[in-house]
CSV table of C-alpha atoms in Angstrom, one decimal:
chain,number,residue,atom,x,y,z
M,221,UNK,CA,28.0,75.5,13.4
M,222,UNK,CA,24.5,77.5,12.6
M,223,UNK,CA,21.6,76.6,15.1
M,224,UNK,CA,19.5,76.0,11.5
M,225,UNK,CA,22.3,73.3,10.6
M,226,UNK,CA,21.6,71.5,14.0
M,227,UNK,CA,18.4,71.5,13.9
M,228,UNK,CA,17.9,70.1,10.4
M,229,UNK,CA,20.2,67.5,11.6
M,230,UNK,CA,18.2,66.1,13.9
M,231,UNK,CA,14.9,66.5,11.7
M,232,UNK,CA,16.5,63.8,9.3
M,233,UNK,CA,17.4,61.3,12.3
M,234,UNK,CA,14.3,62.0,13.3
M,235,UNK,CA,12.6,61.2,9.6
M,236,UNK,CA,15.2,58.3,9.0
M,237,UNK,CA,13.7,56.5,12.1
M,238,UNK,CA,10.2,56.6,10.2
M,239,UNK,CA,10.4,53.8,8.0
M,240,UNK,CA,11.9,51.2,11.0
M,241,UNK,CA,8.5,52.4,12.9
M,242,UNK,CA,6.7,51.5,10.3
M,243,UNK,CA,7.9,48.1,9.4
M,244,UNK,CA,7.7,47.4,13.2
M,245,UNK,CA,3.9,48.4,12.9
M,246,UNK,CA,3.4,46.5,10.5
M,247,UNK,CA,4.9,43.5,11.9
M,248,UNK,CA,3.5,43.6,14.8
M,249,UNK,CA,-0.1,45.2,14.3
M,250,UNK,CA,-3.4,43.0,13.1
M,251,UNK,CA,-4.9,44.6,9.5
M,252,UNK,CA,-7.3,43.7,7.2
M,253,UNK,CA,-5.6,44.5,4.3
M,254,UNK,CA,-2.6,42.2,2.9
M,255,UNK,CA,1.3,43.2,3.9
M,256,UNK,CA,3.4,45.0,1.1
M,257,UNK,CA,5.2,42.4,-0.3
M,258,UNK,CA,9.0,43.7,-1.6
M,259,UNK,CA,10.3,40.3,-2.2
M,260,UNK,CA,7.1,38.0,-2.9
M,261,UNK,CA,9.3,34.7,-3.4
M,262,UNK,CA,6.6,32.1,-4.2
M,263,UNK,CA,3.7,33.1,-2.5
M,264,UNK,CA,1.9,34.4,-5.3
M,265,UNK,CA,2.1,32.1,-8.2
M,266,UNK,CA,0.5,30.6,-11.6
M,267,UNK,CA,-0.4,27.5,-10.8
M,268,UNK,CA,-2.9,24.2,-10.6
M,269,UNK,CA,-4.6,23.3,-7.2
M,270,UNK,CA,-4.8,19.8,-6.9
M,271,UNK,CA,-7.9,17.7,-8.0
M,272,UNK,CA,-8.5,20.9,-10.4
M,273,UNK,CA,-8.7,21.2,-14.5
M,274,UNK,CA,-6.1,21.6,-16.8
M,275,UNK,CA,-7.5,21.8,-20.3
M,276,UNK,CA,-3.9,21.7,-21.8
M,277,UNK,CA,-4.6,18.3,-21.7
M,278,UNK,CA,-7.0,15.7,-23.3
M,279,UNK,CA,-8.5,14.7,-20.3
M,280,UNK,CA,-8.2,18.1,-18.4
M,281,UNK,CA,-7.0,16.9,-15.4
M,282,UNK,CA,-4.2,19.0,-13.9
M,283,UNK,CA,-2.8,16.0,-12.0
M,284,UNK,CA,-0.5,13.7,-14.4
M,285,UNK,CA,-0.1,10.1,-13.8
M,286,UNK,CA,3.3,9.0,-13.2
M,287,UNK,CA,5.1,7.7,-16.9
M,288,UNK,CA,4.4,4.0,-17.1
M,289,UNK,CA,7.6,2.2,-16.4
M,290,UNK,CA,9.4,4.8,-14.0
M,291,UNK,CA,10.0,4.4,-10.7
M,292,UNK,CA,10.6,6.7,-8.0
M,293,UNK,CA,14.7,7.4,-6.5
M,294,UNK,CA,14.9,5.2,-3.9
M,295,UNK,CA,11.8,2.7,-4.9
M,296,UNK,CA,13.2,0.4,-7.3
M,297,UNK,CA,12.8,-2.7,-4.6
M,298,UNK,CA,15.5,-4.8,-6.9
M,299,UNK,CA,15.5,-7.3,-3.8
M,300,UNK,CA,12.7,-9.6,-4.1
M,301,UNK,CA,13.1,-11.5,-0.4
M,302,UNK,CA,13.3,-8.3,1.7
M,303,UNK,CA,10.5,-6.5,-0.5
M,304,UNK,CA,8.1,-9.4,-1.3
M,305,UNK,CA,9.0,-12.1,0.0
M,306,UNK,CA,9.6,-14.2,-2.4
M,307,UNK,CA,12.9,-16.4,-3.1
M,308,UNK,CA,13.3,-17.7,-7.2
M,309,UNK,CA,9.5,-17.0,-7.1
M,310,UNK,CA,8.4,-19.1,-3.8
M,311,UNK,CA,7.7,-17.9,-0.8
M,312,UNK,CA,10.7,-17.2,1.6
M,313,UNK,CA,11.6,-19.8,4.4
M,314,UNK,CA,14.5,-17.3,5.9
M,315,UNK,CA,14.4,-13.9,7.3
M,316,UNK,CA,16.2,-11.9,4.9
M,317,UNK,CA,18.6,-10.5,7.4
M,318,UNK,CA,19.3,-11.1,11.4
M,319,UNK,CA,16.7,-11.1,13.8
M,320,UNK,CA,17.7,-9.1,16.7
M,321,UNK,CA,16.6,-8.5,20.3
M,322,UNK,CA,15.8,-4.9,19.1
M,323,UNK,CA,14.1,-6.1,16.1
M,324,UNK,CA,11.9,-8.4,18.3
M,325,UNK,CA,11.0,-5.6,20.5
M,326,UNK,CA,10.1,-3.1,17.1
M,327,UNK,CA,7.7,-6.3,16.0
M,328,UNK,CA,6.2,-6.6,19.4
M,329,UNK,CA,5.7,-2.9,19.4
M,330,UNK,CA,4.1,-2.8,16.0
M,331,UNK,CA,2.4,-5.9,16.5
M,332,UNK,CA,0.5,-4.0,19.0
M,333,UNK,CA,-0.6,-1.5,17.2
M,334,UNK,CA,-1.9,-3.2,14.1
M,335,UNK,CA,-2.4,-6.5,14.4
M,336,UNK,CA,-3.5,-7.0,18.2
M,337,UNK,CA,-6.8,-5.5,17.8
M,338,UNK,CA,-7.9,-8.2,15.9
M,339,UNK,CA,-5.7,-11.0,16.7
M,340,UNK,CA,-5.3,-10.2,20.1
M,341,UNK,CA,-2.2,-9.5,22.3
M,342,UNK,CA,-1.5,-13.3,22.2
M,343,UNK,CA,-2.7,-14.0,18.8
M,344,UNK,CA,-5.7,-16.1,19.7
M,345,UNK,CA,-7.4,-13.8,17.4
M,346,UNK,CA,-9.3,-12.5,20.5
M,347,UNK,CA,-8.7,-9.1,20.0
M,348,UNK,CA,-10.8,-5.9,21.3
M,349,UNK,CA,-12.0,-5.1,17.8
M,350,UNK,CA,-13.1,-9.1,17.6
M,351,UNK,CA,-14.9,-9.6,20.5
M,352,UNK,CA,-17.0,-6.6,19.8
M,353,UNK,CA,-18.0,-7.5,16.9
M,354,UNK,CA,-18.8,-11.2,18.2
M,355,UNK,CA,-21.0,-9.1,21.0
M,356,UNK,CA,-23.1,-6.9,18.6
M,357,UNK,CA,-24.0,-10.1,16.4
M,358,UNK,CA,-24.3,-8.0,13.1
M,359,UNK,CA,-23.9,-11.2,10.9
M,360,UNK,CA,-21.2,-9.7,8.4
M,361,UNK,CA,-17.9,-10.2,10.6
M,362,UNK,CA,-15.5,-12.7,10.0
M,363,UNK,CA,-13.8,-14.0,12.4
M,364,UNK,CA,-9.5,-13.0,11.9
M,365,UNK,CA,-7.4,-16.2,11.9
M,366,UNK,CA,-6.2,-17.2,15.5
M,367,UNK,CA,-2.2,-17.1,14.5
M,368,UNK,CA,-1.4,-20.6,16.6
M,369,UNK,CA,-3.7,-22.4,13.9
M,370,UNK,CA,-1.3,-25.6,12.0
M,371,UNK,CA,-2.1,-23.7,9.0
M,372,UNK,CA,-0.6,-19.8,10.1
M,373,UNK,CA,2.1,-21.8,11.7
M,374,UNK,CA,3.3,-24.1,8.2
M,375,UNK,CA,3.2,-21.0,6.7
M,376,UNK,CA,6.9,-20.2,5.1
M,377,UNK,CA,7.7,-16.2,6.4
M,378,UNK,CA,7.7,-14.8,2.9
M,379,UNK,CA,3.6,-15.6,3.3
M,380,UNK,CA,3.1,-14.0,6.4
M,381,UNK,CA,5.1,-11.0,5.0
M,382,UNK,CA,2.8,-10.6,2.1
M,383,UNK,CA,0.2,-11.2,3.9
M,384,UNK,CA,0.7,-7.8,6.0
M,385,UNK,CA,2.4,-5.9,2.6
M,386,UNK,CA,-1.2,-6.8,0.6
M,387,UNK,CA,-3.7,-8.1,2.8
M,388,UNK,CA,-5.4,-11.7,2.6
M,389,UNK,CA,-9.2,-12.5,2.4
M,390,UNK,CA,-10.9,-9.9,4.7
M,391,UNK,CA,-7.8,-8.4,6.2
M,392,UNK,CA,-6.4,-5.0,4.4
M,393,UNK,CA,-3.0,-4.7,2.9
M,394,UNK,CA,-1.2,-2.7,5.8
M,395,UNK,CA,2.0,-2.3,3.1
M,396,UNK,CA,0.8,1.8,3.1
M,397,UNK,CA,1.5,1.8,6.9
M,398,UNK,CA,4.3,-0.3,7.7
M,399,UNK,CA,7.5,-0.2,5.8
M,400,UNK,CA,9.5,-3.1,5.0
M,401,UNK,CA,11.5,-3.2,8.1
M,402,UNK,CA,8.5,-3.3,10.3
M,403,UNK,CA,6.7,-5.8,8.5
M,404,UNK,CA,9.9,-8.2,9.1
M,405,UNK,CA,10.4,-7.4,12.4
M,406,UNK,CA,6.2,-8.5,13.5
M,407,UNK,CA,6.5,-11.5,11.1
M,408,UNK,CA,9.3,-12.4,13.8
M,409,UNK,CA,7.4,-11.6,16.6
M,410,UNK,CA,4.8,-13.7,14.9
M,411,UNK,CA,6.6,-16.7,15.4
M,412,UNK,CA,7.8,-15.8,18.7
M,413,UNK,CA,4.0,-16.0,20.0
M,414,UNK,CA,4.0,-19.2,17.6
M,415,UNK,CA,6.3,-20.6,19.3
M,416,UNK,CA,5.4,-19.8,22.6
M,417,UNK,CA,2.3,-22.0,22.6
M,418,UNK,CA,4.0,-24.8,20.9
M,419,UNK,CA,7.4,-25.2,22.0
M,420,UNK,CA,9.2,-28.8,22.8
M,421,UNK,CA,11.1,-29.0,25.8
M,422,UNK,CA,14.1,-29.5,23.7
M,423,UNK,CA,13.5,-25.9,22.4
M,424,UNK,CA,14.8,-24.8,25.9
M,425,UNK,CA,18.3,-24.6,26.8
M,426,UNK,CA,19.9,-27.3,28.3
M,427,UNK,CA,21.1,-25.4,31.7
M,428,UNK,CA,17.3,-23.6,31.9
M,429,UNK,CA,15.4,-27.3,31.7
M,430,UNK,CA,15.9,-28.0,35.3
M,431,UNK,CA,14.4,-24.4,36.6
M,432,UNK,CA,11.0,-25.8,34.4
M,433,UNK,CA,8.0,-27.1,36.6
């Protein structure tokens, strides 16, 4: 084989290697100038930012409400206990399904983290967020409800569900922050603090009554 033949050889392995070193560089290296783009996918795009104007339409807003009357997959809600609470149209006396040990320990959880700064960890409706308020005597708090009160305790569970889902008085809806299941699972922790403070001694086992001072 010619020395010339070899030599031109290795000059294209040589060359072929460019384009790999480059890519590498460019991977790898900090520019000021954008990246060559072969396949630009998405990234670059006609389109509306949100909260911006679309004067295709008569009132140039590029976000559409949704259609009235649709509902999102998934949304419908066609059960009326487990989603609001409500049984033929009055508020619900029964859990819509079983309540658990792990759905007692989910409520006390949540509980905790959205109702107990106000209400307070035993629902005396001493909690941190109250008694600061109480302390810097501002004249617009009210007071939240102390759950143990005959009226929070008469309440059927459907109303103590809706109360979290949309709020009541003063208090905010908290339906944007805790789905359904949740909102179930505190209502039963509700009444297990409920119950706690006003228990009978015949709410106690029979074969746990003697161990009772």
């Amino acid at each position: 084989m010619p020395r010339w033949l070899i030599h031109v050889a290795l000059l294209l392995v040589a060359v072929s290697w460019i384009p790999f070193a480059l890519i590498a560089r460019a991977r790898t290296t900090p520019q000021r100038t954008p990246r060559m783009m072969i396949i630009p996918d998405m990234d670059r795009q006609e389109k509306f930012r949100p909260q911006s104007v679309n004067p295709m339409f008569a009132d140039s807003r590029a976000d559409r409400r949704p259609v009235p009357g649709t509902v999102a997959q998934g949304q419908l809600e066609e059960d009326s206990h487990l989603n609001r609470g409500l049984v033929n149209g009055a508020w619900a006396v029964e859990f819509p399904g079983p309540v658990t040990e792990s759905t007692m320990r989910r409520g006390q959880q949540r509980y905790e983290i959205f109702c107990a700064p106000c209400h307070g960890l035993a629902g005396m409706g001493d909690g941190i967020v109250a008694a600061r308020a109480e302390r810097l005597q501002e004249g617009t708090w009210t007071p939240p409800t102390n759950l143990h009160d005959v009226a929070v305790r008469e309440r059927p569970v459907g109303h103590l569900y809706n109360t979290i889902a949309n709020g009541i008085r003063n208090m905010p809806a908290y339906g944007a922050q805790i789905p359904v299941a949740d909102r179930w699972a505190i209502v039963a922790y509700v009444r297990a603090l409920q119950k706690s403070q006003n228990a009978r001694i015949e709410d106690v086992p029979a074969d746990i009554r003697p161990t009772l001072r």
